[in-house]
PDB file of C-alpha atoms in Angstrom:
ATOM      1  CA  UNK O 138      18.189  24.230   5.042  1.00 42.00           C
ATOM      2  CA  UNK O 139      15.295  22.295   5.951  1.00 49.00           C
ATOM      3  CA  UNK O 140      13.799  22.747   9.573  1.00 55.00           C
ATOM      4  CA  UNK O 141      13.262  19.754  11.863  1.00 71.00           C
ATOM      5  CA  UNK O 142       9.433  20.171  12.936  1.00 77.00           C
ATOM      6  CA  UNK O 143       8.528  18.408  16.382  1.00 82.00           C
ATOM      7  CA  UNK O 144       7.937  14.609  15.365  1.00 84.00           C
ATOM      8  CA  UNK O 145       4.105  15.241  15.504  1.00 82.00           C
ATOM      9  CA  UNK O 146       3.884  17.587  13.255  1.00 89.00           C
ATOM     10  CA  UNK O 147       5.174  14.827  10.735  1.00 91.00           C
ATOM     11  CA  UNK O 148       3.079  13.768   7.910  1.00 93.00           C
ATOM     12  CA  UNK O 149       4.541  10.396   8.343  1.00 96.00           C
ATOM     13  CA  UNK O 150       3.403  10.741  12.259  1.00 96.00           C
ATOM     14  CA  UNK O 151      -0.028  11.178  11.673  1.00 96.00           C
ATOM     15  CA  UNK O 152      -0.245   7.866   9.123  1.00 96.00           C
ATOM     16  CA  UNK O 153       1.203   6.114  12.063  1.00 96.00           C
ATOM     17  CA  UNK O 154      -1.327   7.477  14.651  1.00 96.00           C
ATOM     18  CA  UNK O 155      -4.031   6.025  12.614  1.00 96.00           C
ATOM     19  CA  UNK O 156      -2.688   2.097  13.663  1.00 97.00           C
ATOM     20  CA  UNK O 157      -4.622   0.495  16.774  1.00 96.00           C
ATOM     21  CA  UNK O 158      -2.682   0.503  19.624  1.00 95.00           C
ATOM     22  CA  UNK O 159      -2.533  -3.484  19.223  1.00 95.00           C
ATOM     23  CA  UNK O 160      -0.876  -2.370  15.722  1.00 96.00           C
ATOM     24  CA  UNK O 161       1.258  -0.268  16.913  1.00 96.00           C
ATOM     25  CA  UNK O 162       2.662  -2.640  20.058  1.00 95.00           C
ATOM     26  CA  UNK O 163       3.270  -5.467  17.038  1.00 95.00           C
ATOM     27  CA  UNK O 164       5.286  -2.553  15.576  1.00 94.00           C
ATOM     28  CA  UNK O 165       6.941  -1.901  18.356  1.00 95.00           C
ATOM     29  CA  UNK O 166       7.717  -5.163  19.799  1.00 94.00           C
ATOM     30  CA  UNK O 167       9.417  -6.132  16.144  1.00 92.00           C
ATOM     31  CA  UNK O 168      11.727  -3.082  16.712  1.00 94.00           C
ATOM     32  CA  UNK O 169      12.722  -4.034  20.571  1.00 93.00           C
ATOM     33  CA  UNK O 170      13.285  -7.552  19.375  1.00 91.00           C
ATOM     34  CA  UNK O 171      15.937  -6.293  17.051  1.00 88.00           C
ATOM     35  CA  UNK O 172      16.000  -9.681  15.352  1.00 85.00           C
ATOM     36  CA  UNK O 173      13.735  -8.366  12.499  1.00 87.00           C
ATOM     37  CA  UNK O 174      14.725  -6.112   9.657  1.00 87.00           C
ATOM     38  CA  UNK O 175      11.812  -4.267   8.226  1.00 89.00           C
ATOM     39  CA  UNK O 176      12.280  -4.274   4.289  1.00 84.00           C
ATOM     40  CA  UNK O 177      12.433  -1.011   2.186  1.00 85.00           C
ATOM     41  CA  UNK O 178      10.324  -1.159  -1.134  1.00 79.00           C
ATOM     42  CA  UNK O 179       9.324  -4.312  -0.356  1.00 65.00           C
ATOM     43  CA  UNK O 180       5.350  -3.743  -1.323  1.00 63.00           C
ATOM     44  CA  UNK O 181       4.906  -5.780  -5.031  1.00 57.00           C
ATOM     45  CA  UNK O 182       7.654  -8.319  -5.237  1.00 59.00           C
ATOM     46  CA  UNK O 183       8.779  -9.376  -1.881  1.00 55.00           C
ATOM     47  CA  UNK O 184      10.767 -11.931  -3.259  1.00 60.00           C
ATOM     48  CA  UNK O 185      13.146 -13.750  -1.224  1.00 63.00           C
ATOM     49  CA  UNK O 186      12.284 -14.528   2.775  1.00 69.00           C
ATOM     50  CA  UNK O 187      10.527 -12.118   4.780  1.00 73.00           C
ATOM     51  CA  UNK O 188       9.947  -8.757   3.439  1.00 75.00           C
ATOM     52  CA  UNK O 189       7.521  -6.498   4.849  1.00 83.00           C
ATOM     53  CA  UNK O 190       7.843  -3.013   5.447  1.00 87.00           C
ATOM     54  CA  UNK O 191       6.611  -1.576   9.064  1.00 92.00           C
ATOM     55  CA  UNK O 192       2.997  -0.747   8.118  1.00 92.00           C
ATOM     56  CA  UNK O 193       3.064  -4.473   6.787  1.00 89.00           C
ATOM     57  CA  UNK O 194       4.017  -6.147  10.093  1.00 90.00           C
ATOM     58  CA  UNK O 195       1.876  -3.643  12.314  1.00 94.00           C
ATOM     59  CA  UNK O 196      -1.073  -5.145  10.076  1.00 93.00           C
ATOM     60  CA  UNK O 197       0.166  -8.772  10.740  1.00 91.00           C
ATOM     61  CA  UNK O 198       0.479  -9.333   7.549  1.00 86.00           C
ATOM     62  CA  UNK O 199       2.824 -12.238   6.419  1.00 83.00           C
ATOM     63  CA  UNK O 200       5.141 -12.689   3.398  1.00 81.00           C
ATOM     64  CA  UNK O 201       3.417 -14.640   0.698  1.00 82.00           C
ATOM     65  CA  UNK O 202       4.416 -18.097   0.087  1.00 81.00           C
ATOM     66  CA  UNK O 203       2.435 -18.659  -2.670  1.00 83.00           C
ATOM     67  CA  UNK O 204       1.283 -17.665  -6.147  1.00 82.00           C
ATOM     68  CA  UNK O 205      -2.027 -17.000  -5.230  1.00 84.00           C
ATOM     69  CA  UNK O 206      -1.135 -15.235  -1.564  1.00 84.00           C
ATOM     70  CA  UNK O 207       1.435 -13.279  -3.689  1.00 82.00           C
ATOM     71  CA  UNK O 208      -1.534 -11.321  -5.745  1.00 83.00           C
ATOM     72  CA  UNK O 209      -3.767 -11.274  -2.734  1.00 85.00           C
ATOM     73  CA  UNK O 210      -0.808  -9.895  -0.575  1.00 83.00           C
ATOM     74  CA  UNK O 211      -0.290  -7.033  -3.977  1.00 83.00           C
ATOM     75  CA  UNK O 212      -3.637  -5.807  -3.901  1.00 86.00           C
ATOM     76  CA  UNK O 213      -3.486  -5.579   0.362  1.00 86.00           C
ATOM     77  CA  UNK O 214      -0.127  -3.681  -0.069  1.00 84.00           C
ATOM     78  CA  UNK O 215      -1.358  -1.697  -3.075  1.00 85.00           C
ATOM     79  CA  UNK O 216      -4.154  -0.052  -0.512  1.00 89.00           C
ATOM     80  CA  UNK O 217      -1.872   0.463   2.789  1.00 90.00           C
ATOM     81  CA  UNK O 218       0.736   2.192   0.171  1.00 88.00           C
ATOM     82  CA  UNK O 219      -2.406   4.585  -0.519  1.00 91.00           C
ATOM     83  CA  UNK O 220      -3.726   4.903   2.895  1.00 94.00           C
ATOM     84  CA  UNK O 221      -0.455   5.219   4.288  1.00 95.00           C
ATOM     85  CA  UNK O 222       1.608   7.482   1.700  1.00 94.00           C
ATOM     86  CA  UNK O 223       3.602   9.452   3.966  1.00 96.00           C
ATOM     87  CA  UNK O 224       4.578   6.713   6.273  1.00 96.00           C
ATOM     88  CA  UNK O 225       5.687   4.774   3.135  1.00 93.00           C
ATOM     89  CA  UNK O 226       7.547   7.634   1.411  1.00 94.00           C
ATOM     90  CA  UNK O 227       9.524   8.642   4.602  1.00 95.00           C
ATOM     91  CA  UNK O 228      10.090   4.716   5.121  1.00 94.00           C
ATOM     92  CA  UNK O 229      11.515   4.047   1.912  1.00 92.00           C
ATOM     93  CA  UNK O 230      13.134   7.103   1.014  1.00 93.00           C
ATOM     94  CA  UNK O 231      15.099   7.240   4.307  1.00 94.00           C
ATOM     95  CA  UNK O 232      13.832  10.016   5.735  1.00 95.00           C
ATOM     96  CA  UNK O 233      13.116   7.742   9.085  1.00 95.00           C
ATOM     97  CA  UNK O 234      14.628   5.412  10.566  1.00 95.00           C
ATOM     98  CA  UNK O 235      13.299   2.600  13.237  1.00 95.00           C
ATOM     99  CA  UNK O 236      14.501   4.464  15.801  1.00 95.00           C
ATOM    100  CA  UNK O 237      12.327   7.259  14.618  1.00 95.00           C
ATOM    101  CA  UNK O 238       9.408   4.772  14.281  1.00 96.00           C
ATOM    102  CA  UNK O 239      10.088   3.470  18.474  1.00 95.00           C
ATOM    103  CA  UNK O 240      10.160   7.219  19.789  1.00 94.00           C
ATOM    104  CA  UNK O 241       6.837   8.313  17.847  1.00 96.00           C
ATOM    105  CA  UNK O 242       5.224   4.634  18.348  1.00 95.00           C
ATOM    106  CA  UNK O 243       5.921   5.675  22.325  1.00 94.00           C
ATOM    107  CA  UNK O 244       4.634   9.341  21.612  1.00 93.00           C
ATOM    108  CA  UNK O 245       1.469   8.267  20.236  1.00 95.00           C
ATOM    109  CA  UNK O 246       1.123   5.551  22.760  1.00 92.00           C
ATOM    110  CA  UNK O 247       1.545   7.666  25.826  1.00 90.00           C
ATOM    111  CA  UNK O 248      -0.938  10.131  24.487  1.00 89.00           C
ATOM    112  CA  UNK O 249      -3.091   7.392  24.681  1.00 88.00           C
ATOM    113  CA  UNK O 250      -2.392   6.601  28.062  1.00 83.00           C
ATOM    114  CA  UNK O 251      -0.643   3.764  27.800  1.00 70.00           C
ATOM    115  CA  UNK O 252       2.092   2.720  29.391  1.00 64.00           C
ATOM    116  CA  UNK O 253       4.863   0.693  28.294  1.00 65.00           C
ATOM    117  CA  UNK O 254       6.694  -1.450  30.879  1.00 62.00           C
ATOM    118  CA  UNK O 255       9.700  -3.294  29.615  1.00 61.00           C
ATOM    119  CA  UNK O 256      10.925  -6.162  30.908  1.00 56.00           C
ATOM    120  CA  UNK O 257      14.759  -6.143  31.982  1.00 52.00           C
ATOM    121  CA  UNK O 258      16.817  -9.764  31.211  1.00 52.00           C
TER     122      UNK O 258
END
């Protein structure tokens, strides 16, 4: 039986404290929204409307619509898969989930000191 470590201790968590705080509030904002579903194994053929992992979006990095953005968008993924291995494994293997991904994108934020103020409707 596997033990849960505190979410910081994470490999995964660490990959995600490397994103810029503007990064990680694109990140975030996607997941509030709840409108967008970030795509799982989604890094060399994103065929088929918008499908872009987390690390993807937090980039601002769009869904190619061409042949030519589809190698260039390849070669981008192919070096955020490497620089952001354990984000990507624990992303696409399950092991996290969005909600996850909101609670440590707060964690890392507020260690930051920065505050998040949401708006009510």
């Amino acid at each position: 039986m596997q033990q849960n470590k505190p979410i910081a201790e994470e490999l995964w968590y660490a990959d995600l404290a490397k994103l810029s705080n503007d990064e990680l509030m694109r990140m975030y904002t996607m997941i509030k929204d709840g409108r967008y579903e970030f795509a799982k194994n989604a890094w060399y053929i994103p065929i088929g409307g918008d499908q872009r992992c987390p690390i993807m979006v937090a980039k601002g990095f769009r869904s190619p619509d061409t042949l030519a953005k589809m190698a260039e968008f390849q070669n981008t993924a192919k070096a955020l898969e490497e620089e952001y291995r354990n984000f990507i494994d624990a992303w696409d293997f399950g092991f996290i989930t969005t909600k996850d991904i909101e609670r440590a994108v707060l964690k890392i934020l507020e260690e930051r000191n920065i505050e998040i103020a949401e708006r009510s409707q």
